[in-house]
PDB file of N, CA, C and O in Angstrom, chain B, residues numbered from 101:
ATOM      1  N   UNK B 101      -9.330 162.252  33.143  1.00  0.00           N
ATOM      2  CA  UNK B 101     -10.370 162.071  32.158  1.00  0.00           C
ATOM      3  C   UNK B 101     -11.647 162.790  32.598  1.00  0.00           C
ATOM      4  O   UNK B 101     -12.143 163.436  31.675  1.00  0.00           O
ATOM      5  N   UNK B 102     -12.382 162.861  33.873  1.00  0.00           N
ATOM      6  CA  UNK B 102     -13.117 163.434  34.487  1.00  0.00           C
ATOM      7  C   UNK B 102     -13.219 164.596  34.426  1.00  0.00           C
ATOM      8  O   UNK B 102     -14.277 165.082  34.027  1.00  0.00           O
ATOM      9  N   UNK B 103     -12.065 165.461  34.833  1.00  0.00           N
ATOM     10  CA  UNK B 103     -11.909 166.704  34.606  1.00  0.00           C
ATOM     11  C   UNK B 103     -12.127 167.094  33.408  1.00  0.00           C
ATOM     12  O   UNK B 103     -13.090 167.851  33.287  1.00  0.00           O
ATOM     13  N   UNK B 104     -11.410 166.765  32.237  1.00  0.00           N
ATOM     14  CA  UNK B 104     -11.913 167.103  31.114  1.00  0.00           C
ATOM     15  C   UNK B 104     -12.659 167.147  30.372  1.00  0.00           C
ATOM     16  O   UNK B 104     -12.656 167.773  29.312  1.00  0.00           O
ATOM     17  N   UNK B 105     -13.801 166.161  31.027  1.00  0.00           N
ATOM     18  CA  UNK B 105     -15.259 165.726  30.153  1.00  0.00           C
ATOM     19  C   UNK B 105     -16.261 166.846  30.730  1.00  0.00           C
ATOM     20  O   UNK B 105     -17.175 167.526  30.264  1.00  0.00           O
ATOM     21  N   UNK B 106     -15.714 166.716  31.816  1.00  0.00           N
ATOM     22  CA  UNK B 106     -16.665 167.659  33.170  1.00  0.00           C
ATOM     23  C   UNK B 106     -16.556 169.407  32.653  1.00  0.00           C
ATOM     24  O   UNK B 106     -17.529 170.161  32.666  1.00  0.00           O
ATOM     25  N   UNK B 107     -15.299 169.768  32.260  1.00  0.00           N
ATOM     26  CA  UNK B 107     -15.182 170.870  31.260  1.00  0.00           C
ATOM     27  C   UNK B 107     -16.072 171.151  30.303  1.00  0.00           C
ATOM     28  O   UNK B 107     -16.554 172.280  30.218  1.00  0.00           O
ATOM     29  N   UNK B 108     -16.421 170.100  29.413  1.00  0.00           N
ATOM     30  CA  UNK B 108     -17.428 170.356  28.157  1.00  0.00           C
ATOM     31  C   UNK B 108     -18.796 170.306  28.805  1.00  0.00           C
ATOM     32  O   UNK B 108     -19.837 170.670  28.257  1.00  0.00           O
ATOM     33  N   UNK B 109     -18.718 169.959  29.673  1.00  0.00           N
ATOM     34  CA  UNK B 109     -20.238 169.418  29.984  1.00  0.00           C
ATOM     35  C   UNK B 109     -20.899 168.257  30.603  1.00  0.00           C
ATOM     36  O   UNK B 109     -22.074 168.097  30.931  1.00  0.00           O
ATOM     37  N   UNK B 110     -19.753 167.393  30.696  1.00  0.00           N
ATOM     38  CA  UNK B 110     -20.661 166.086  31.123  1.00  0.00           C
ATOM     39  C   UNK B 110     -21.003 165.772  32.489  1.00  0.00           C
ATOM     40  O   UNK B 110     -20.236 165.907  33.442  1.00  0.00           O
ATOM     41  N   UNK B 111     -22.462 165.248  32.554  1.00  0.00           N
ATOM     42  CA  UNK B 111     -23.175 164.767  33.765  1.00  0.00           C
ATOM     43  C   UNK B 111     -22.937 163.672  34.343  1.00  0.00           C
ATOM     44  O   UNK B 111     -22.432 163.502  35.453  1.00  0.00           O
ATOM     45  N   UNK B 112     -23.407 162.686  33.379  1.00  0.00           N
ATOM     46  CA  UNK B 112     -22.726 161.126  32.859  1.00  0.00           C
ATOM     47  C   UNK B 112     -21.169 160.225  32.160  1.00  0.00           C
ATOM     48  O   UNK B 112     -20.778 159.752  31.093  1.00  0.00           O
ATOM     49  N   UNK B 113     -20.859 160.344  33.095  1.00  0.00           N
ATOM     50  CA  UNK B 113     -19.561 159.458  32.219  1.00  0.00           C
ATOM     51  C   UNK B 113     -18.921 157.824  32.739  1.00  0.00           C
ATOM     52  O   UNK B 113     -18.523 157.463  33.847  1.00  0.00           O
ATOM     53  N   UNK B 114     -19.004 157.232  31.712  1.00  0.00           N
ATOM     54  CA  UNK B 114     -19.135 155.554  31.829  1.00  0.00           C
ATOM     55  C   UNK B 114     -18.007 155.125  30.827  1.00  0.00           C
ATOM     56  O   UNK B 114     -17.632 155.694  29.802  1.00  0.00           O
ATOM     57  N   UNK B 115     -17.459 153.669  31.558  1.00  0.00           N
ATOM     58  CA  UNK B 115     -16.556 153.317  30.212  1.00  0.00           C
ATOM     59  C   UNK B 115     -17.071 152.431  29.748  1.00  0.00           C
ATOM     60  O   UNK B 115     -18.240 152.325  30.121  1.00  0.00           O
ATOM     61  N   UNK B 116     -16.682 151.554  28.941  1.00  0.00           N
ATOM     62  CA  UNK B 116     -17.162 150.317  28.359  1.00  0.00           C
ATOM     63  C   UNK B 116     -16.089 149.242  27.360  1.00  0.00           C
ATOM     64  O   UNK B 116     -15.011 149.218  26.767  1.00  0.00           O
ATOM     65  N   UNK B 117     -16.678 148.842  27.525  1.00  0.00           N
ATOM     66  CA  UNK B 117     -15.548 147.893  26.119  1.00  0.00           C
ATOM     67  C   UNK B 117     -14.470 146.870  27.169  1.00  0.00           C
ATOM     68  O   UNK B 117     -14.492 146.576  28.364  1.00  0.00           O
ATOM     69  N   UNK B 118     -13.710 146.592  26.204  1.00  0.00           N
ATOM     70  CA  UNK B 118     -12.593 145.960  26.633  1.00  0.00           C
ATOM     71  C   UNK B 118     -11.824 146.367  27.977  1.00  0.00           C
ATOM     72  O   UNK B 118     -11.463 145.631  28.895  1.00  0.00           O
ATOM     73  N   UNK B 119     -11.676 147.776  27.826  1.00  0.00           N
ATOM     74  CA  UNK B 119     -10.887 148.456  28.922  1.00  0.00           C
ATOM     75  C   UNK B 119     -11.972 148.107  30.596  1.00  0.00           C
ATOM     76  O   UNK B 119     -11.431 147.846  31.670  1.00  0.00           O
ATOM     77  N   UNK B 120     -13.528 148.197  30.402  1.00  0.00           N
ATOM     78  CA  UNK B 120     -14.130 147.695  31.356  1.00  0.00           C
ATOM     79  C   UNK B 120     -13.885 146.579  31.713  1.00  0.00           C
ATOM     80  O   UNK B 120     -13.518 146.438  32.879  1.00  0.00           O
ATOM     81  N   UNK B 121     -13.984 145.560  30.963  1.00  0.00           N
ATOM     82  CA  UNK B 121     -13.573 144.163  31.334  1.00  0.00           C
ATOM     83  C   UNK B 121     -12.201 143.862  31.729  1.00  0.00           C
ATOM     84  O   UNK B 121     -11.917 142.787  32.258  1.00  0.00           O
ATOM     85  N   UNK B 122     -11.329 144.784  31.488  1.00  0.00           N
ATOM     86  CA  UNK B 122     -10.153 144.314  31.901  1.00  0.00           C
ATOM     87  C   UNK B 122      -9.393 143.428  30.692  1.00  0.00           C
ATOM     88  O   UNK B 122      -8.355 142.809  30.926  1.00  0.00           O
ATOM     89  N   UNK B 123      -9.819 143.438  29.818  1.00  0.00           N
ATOM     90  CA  UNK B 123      -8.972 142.757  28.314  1.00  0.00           C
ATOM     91  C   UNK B 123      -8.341 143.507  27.545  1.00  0.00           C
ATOM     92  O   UNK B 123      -7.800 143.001  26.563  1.00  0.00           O
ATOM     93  N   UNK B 124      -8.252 144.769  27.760  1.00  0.00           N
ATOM     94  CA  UNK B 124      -7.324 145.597  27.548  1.00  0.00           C
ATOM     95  C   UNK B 124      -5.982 145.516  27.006  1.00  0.00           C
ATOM     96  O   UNK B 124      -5.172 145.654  27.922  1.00  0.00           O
ATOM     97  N   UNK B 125      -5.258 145.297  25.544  1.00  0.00           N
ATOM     98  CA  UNK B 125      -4.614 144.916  25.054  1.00  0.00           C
ATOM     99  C   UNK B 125      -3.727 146.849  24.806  1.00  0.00           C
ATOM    100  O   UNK B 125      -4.241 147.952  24.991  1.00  0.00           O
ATOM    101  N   UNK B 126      -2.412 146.512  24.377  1.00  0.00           N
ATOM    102  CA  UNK B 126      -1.670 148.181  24.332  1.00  0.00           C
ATOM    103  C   UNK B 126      -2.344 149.040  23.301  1.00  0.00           C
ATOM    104  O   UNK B 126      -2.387 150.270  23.341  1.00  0.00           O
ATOM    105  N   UNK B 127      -3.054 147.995  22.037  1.00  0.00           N
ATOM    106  CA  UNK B 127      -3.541 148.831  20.854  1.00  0.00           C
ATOM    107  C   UNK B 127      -4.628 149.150  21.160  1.00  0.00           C
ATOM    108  O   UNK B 127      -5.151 149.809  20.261  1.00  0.00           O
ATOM    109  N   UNK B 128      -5.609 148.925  22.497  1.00  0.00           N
ATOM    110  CA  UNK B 128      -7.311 149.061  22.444  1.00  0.00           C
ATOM    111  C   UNK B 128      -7.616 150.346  22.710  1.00  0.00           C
ATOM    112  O   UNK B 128      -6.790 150.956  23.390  1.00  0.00           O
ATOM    113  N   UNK B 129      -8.612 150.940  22.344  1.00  0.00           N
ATOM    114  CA  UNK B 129      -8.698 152.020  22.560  1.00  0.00           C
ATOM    115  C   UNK B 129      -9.903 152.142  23.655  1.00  0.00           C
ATOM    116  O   UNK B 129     -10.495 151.132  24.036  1.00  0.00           O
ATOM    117  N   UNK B 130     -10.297 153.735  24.241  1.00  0.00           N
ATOM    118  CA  UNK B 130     -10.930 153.380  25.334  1.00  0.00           C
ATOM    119  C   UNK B 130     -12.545 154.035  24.879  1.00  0.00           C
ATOM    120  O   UNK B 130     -12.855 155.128  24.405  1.00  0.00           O
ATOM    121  N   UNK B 131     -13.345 152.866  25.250  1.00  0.00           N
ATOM    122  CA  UNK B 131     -14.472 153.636  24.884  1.00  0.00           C
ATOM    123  C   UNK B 131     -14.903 154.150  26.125  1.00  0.00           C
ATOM    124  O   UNK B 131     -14.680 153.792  27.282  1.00  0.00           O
ATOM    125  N   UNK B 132     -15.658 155.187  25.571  1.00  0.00           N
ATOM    126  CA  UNK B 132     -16.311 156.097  26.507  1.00  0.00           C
ATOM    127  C   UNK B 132     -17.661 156.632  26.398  1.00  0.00           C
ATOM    128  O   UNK B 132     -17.870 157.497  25.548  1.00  0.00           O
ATOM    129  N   UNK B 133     -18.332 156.343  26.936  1.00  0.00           N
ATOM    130  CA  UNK B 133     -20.072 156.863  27.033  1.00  0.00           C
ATOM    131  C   UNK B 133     -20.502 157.995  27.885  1.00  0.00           C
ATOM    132  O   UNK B 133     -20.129 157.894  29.054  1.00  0.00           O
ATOM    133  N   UNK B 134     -21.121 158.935  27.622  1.00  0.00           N
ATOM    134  CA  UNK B 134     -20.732 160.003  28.132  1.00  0.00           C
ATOM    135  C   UNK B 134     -22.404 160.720  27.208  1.00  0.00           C
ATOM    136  O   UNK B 134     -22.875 160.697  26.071  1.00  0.00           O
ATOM    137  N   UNK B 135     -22.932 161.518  29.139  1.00  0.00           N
ATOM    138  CA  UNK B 135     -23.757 162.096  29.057  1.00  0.00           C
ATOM    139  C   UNK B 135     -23.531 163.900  29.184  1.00  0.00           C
ATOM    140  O   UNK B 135     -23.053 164.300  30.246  1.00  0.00           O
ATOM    141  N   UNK B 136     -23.873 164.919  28.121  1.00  0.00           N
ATOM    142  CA  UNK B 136     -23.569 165.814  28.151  1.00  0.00           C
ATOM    143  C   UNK B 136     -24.929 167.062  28.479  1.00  0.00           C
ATOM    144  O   UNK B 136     -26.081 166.796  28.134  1.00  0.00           O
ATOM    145  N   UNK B 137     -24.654 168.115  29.028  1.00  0.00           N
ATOM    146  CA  UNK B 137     -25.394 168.671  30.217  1.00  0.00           C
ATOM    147  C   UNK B 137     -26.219 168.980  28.380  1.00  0.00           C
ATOM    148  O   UNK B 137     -25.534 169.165  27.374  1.00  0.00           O
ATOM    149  N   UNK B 138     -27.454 168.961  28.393  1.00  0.00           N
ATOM    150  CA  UNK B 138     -28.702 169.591  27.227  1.00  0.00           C
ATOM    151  C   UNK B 138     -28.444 170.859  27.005  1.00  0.00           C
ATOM    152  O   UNK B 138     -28.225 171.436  25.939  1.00  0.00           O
ATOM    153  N   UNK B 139     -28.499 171.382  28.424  1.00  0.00           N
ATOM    154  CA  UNK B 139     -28.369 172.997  28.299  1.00  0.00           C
ATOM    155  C   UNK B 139     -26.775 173.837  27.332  1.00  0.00           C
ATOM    156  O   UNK B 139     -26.781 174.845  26.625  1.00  0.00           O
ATOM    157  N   UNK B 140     -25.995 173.228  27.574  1.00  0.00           N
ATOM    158  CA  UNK B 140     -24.682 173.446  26.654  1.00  0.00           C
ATOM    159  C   UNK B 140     -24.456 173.086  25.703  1.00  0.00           C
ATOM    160  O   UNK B 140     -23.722 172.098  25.690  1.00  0.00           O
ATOM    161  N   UNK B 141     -24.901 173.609  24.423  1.00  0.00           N
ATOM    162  CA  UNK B 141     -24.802 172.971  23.248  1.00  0.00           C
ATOM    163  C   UNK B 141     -23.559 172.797  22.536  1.00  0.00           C
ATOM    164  O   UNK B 141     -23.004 173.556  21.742  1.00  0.00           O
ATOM    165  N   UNK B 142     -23.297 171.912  22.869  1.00  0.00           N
ATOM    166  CA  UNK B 142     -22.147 171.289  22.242  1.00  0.00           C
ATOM    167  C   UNK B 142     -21.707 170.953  20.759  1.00  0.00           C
ATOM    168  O   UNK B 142     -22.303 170.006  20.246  1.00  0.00           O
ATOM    169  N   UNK B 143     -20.820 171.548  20.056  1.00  0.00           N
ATOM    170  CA  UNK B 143     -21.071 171.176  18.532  1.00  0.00           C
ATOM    171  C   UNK B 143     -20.433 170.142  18.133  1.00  0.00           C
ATOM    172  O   UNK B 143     -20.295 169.281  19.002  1.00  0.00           O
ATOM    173  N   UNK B 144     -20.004 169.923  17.150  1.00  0.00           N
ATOM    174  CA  UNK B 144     -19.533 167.959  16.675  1.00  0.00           C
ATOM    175  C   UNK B 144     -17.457 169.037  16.390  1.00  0.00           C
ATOM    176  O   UNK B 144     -16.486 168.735  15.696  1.00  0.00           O
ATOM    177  N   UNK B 145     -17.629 169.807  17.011  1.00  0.00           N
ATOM    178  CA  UNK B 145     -15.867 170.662  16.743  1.00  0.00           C
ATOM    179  C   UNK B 145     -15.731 170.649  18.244  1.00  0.00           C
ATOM    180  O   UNK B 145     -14.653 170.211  18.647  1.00  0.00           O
ATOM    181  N   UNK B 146     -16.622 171.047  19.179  1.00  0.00           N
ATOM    182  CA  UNK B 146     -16.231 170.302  20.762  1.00  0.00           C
ATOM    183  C   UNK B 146     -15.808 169.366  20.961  1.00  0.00           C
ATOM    184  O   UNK B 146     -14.731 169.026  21.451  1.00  0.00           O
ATOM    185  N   UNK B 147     -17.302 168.427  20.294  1.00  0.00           N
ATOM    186  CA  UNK B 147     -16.871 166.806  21.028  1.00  0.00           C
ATOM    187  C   UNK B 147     -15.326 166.066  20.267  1.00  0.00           C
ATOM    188  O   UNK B 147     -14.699 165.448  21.128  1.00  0.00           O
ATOM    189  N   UNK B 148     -14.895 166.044  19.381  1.00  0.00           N
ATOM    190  CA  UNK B 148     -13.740 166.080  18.409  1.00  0.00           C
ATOM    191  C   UNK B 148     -12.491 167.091  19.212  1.00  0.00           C
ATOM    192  O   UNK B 148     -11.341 166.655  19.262  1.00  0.00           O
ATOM    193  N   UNK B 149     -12.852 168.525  19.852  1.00  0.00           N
ATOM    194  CA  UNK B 149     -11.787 168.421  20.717  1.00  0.00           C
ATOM    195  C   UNK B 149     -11.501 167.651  21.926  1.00  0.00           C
ATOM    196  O   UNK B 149     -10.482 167.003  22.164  1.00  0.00           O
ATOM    197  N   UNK B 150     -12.991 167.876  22.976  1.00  0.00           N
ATOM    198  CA  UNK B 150     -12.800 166.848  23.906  1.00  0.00           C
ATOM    199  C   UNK B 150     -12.111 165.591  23.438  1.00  0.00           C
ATOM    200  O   UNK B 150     -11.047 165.488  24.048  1.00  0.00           O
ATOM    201  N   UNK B 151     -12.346 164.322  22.365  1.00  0.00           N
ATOM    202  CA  UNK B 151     -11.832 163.670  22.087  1.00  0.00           C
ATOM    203  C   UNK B 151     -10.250 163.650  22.555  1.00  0.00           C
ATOM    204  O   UNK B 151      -9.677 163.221  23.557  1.00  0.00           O
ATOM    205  N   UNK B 152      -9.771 164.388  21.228  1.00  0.00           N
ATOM    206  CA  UNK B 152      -8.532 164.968  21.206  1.00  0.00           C
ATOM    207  C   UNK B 152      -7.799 165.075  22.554  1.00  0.00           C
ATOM    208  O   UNK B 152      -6.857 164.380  22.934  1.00  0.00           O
ATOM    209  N   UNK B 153      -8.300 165.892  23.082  1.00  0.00           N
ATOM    210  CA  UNK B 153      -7.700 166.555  24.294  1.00  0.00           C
ATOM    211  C   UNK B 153      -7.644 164.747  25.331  1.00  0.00           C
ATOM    212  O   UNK B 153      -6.645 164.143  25.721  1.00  0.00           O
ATOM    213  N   UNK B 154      -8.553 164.514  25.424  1.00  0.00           N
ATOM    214  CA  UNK B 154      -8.634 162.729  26.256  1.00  0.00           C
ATOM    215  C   UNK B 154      -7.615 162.205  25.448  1.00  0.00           C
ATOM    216  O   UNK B 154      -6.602 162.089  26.138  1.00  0.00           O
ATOM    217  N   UNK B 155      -7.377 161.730  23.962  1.00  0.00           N
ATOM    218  CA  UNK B 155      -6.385 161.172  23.833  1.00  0.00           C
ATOM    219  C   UNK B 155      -5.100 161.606  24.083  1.00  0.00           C
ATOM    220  O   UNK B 155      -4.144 160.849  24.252  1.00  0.00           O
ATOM    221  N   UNK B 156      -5.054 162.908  24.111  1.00  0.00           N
ATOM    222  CA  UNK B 156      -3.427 163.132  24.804  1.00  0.00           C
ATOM    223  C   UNK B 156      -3.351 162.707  25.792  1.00  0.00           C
ATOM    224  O   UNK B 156      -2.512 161.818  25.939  1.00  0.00           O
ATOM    225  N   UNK B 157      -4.188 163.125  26.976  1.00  0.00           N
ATOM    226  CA  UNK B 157      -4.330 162.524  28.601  1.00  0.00           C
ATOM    227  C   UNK B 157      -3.549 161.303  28.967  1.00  0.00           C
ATOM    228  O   UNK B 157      -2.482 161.111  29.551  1.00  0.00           O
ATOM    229  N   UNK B 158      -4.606 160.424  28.327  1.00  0.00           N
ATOM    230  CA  UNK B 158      -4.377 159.045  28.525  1.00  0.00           C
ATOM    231  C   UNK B 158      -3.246 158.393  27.632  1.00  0.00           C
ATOM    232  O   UNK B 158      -2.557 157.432  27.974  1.00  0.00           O
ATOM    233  N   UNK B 159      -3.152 159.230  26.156  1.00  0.00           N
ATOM    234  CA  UNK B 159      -1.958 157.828  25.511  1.00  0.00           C
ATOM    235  C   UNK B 159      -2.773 157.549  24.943  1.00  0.00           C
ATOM    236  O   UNK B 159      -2.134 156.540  24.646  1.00  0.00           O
ATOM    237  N   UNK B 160      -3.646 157.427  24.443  1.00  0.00           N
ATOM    238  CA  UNK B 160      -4.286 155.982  23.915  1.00  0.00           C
ATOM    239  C   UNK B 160      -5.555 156.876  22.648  1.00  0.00           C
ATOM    240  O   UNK B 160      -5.754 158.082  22.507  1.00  0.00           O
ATOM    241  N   UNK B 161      -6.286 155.520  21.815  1.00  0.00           N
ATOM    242  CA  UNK B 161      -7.255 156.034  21.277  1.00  0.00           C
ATOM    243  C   UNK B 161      -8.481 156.238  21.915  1.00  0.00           C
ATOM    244  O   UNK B 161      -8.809 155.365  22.719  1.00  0.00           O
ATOM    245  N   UNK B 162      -9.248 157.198  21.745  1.00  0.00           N
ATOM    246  CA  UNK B 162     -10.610 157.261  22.594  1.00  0.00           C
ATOM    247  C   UNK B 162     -11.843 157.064  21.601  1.00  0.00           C
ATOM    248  O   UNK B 162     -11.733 157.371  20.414  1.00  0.00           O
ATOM    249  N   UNK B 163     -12.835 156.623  22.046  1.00  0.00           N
ATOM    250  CA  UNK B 163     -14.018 156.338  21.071  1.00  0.00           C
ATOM    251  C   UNK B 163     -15.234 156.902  21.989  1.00  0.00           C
ATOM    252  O   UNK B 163     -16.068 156.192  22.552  1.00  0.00           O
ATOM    253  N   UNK B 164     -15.169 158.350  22.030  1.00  0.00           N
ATOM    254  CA  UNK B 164     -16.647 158.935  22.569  1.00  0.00           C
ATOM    255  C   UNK B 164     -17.624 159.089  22.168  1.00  0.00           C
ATOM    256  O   UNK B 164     -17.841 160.033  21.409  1.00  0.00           O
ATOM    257  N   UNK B 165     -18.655 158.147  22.558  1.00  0.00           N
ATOM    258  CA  UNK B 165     -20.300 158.210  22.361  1.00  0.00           C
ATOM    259  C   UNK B 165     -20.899 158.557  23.115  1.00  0.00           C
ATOM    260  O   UNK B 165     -20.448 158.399  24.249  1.00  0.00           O
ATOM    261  N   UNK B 166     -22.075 159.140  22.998  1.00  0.00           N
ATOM    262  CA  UNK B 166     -22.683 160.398  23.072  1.00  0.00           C
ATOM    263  C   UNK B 166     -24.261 159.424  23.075  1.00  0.00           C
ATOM    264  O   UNK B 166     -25.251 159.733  23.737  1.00  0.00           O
ATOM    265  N   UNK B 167     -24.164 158.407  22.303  1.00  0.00           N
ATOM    266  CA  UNK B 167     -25.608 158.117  22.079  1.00  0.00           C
ATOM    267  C   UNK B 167     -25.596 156.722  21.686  1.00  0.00           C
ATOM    268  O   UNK B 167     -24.776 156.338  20.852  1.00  0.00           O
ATOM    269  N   UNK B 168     -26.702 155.674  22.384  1.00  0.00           N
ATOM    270  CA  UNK B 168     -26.450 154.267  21.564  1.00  0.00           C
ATOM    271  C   UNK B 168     -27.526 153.794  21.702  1.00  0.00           C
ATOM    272  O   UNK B 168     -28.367 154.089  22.551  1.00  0.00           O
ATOM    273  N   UNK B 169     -27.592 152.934  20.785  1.00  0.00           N
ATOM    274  CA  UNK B 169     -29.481 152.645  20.236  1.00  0.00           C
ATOM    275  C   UNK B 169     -29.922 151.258  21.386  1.00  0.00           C
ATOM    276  O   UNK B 169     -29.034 150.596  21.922  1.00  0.00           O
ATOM    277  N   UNK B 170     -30.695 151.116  21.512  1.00  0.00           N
ATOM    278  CA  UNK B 170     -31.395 150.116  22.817  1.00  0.00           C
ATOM    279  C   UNK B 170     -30.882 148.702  22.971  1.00  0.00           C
ATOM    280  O   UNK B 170     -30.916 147.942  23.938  1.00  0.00           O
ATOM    281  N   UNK B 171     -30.209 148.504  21.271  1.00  0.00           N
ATOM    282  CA  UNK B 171     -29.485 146.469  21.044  1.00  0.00           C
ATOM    283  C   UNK B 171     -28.160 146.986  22.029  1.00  0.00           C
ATOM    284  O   UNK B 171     -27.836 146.382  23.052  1.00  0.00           O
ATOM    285  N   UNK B 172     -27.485 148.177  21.537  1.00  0.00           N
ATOM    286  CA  UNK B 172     -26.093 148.440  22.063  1.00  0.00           C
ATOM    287  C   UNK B 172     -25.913 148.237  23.698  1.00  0.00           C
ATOM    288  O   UNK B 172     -25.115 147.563  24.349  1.00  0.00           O
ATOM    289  N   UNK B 173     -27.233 149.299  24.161  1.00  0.00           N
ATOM    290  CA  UNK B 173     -27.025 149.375  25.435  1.00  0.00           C
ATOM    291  C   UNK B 173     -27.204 148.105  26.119  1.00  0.00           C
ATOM    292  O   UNK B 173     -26.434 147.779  27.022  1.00  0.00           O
ATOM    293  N   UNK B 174     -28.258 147.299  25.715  1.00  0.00           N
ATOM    294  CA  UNK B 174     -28.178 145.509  26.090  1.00  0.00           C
ATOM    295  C   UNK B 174     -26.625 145.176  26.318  1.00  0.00           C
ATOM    296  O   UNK B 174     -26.237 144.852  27.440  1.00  0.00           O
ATOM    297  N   UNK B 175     -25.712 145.265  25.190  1.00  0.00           N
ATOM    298  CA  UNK B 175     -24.324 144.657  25.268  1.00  0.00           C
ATOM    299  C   UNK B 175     -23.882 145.222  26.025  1.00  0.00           C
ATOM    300  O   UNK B 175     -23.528 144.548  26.992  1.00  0.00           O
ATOM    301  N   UNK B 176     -23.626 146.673  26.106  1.00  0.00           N
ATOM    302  CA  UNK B 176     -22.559 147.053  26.947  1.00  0.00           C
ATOM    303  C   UNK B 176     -22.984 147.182  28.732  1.00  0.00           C
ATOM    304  O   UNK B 176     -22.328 147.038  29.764  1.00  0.00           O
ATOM    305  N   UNK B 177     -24.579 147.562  28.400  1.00  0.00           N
ATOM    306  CA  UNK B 177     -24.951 147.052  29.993  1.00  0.00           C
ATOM    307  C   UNK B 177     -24.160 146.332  31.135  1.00  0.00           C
ATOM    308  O   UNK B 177     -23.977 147.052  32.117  1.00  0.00           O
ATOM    309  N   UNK B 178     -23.730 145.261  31.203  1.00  0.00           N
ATOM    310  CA  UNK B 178     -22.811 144.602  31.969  1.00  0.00           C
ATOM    311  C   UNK B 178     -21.359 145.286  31.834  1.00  0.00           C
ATOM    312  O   UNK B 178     -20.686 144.836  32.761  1.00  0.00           O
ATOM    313  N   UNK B 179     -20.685 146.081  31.155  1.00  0.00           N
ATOM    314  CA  UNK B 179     -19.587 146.600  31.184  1.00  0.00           C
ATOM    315  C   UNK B 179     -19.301 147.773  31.715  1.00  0.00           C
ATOM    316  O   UNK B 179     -18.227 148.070  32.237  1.00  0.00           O
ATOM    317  N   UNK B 180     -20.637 148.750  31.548  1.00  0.00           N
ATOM    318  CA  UNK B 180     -20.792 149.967  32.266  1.00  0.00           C
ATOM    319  C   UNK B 180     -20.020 150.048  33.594  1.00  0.00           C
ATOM    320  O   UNK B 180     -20.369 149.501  34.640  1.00  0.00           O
ATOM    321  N   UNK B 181     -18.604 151.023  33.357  1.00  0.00           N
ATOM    322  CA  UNK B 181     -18.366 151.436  34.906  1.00  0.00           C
ATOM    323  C   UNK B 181     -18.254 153.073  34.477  1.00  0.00           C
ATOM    324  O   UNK B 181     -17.805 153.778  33.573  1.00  0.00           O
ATOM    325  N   UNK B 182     -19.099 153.196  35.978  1.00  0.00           N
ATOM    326  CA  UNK B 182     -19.651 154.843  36.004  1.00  0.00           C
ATOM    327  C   UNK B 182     -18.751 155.099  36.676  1.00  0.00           C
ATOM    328  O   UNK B 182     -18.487 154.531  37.736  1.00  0.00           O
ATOM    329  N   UNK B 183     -17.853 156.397  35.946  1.00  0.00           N
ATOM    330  CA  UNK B 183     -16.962 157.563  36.450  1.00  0.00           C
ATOM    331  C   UNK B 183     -17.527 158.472  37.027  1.00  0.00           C
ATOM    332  O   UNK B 183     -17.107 158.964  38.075  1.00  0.00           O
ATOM    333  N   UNK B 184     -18.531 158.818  36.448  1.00  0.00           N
ATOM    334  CA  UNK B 184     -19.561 160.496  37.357  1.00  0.00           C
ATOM    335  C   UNK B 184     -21.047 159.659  36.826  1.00  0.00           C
ATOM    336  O   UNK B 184     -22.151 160.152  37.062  1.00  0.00           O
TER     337      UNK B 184
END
């Protein structure tokens, strides 16, 4: 997963959700928070491949965000595990 985020660009990469906590059920998908380098402009046909390309990796659905408003980061705060 690293490798491939690290490809597009990313500085920051964190998981969150269920899969952080360990409640991880076969249908959950994995969220992912993910900081991408400014200087590489990335278009919304990147991040949709990156996507892509992570869900083959892993199997599974991926839910990459890019950005979350200040209530969000409160919640997921405690779930944050930093990959890079």
């Amino acid at each position: 997963m690293k490798d491939v985020l690290v490809r597009y660009g990313a500085v920051k990469i964190a998981i969150f959700g269920s899969e952080a906590r360990g409640e991880a059920g076969p249908d959950s998908d994995v969220d992912i928070l993910v900081e991408f380098d400014k200087k590489k402009k990335l278009s919304l046909f990147d991040l949709a491949a990156a996507q892509s390309e992570l869900e083959r990796e892993i199997g599974r659905k991926v839910d990459l965000v890019t950005k979350v408003n200040k209530f969000v980061q409160a919640y997921i705060r405690n779930d944050l595990i930093q990959i890079l």
